[in-house]
Tab-separated table of C-alpha atoms in Angstrom:
chain	number	residue	atom	x	y	z
A	1	MET	CA	99.523	-26.823	-31.897
A	2	ALA	CA	96.266	-24.758	-31.989
A	3	THR	CA	98.203	-21.801	-30.292
A	4	ALA	CA	100.744	-21.844	-33.166
A	5	ALA	CA	97.571	-21.625	-35.547
A	6	VAL	CA	96.163	-18.975	-34.018
A	7	SER	CA	99.401	-16.880	-33.979
A	8	ALA	CA	99.827	-17.353	-37.512
A	9	ASP	CA	96.221	-16.394	-38.647
A	10	GLU	CA	96.664	-13.164	-36.143
A	11	ALA	CA	99.972	-12.382	-37.773
A	12	ARG	CA	98.276	-12.663	-41.269
A	13	LEU	CA	95.352	-10.587	-40.181
A	14	THR	CA	97.771	-7.979	-38.826
A	15	TRP	CA	99.492	-7.404	-42.308
A	16	VAL	CA	96.114	-7.858	-44.273
A	17	SER	CA	94.775	-4.883	-42.342
A	18	GLN	CA	97.973	-2.977	-43.066
A	19	ALA	CA	97.928	-3.768	-46.749
A	20	ARG	CA	97.478	-0.799	-49.290
A	21	CYS	CA	95.050	-2.720	-51.796
A	22	ARG	CA	92.733	-3.262	-48.726
A	23	GLY	CA	90.239	-0.543	-49.700
A	24	GLU	CA	90.530	-1.292	-53.607
A	25	ASN	CA	88.142	-3.397	-55.570
A	26	PRO	CA	89.369	-6.868	-55.623
A	27	ASP	CA	88.602	-7.169	-59.153
A	28	ASP	CA	91.239	-4.687	-59.928
A	29	LEU	CA	93.995	-7.187	-58.593
A	30	PHE	CA	92.478	-10.184	-60.042
A	31	VAL	CA	93.017	-9.297	-63.976
A	32	ARG	CA	94.685	-11.462	-66.710
A	33	GLY	CA	97.584	-10.743	-68.712
A	34	ALA	CA	99.539	-7.401	-68.942
A	35	ALA	CA	96.872	-5.846	-66.962
A	36	GLN	CA	98.483	-7.606	-63.898
A	37	ARG	CA	101.735	-5.372	-64.469
A	38	LYS	CA	99.468	-2.062	-64.226
A	39	ALA	CA	97.756	-3.702	-61.005
A	40	ALA	CA	100.910	-4.504	-59.308
A	41	THR	CA	101.664	-0.642	-59.346
A	42	ILE	CA	99.378	-0.251	-56.026
A	43	CYS	CA	102.157	-2.636	-54.425
A	44	ARG	CA	104.886	-0.315	-54.971
A	45	HIS	CA	104.577	1.612	-51.915
A	46	CYS	CA	102.896	-1.091	-49.668
A	47	PRO	CA	104.422	-1.662	-46.064
A	48	VAL	CA	103.486	-5.135	-46.210
A	49	GLN	CA	104.542	-5.989	-49.791
A	50	LEU	CA	106.894	-8.702	-48.587
A	51	GLN	CA	104.444	-10.312	-46.128
A	52	CYS	CA	101.870	-10.390	-48.951
A	53	GLY	CA	104.073	-11.919	-51.634
A	54	ALA	CA	105.603	-14.558	-49.191
A	55	ASP	CA	101.817	-15.625	-48.176
A	56	ALA	CA	101.111	-16.102	-51.501
A	57	LEU	CA	103.991	-18.151	-52.447
A	58	ASP	CA	103.748	-20.008	-49.313
A	59	ASN	CA	100.222	-20.854	-50.061
A	60	ARG	CA	100.794	-21.424	-53.822
A	61	VAL	CA	98.023	-18.785	-54.675
A	62	GLU	CA	97.601	-19.117	-58.451
A	63	PHE	CA	95.703	-16.045	-59.173
A	64	GLY	CA	95.975	-12.226	-59.010
A	65	VAL	CA	98.775	-9.681	-58.130
A	66	TRP	CA	100.086	-10.448	-54.659
A	67	GLY	CA	102.998	-8.498	-53.224
A	68	GLY	CA	103.451	-6.661	-56.511
A	69	MET	CA	104.047	-9.945	-58.277
A	70	THR	CA	102.147	-11.195	-61.108
A	71	GLU	CA	101.196	-14.926	-61.297
A	72	ARG	CA	103.740	-15.390	-63.918
A	73	GLN	CA	106.467	-14.134	-61.592
A	74	ARG	CA	105.245	-16.134	-58.714
A	75	ARG	CA	105.401	-19.065	-60.856
A	76	ALA	CA	108.795	-18.221	-61.947
A	77	LEU	CA	110.195	-17.861	-58.460
A	78	LEU	CA	108.695	-21.177	-57.461
A	79	ARG	CA	110.550	-22.907	-60.234
A	80	GLN	CA	113.569	-21.253	-59.410
A	81	HIS	CA	113.956	-21.912	-55.936
A	82	PRO	CA	111.803	-25.391	-55.021
A	83	GLU	CA	114.010	-25.749	-51.940
A	84	VAL	CA	112.263	-22.779	-50.463
A	85	THR	CA	109.649	-24.045	-47.490
A	86	SER	CA	108.999	-20.689	-46.046
A	87	TRP	CA	109.047	-17.646	-48.302
A	88	SER	CA	108.496	-15.285	-45.219
A	89	ALA	CA	112.084	-16.845	-44.122
A	90	PHE	CA	113.457	-16.426	-47.618
A	91	PHE	CA	112.618	-12.827	-47.829
């Protein structure tokens, strides 16, 4: 079991290191309201957009822009697809 956890952690570190937002100010991605749509533009050409979004959905991250999705967009996806147990597999 520890091996699986290490592998998952390593996989997360790999995609995080490739994220386009990695060098950005985190405060720019944790904004409220309409500013989230603007913040999500950094995700448009990110090579790990799907991994980031899946991670946020799998872990029920409530705040910030992840994978190009606003908080509202993630909540809507979770409501529309309650049967999904792995967003990584879904995407």
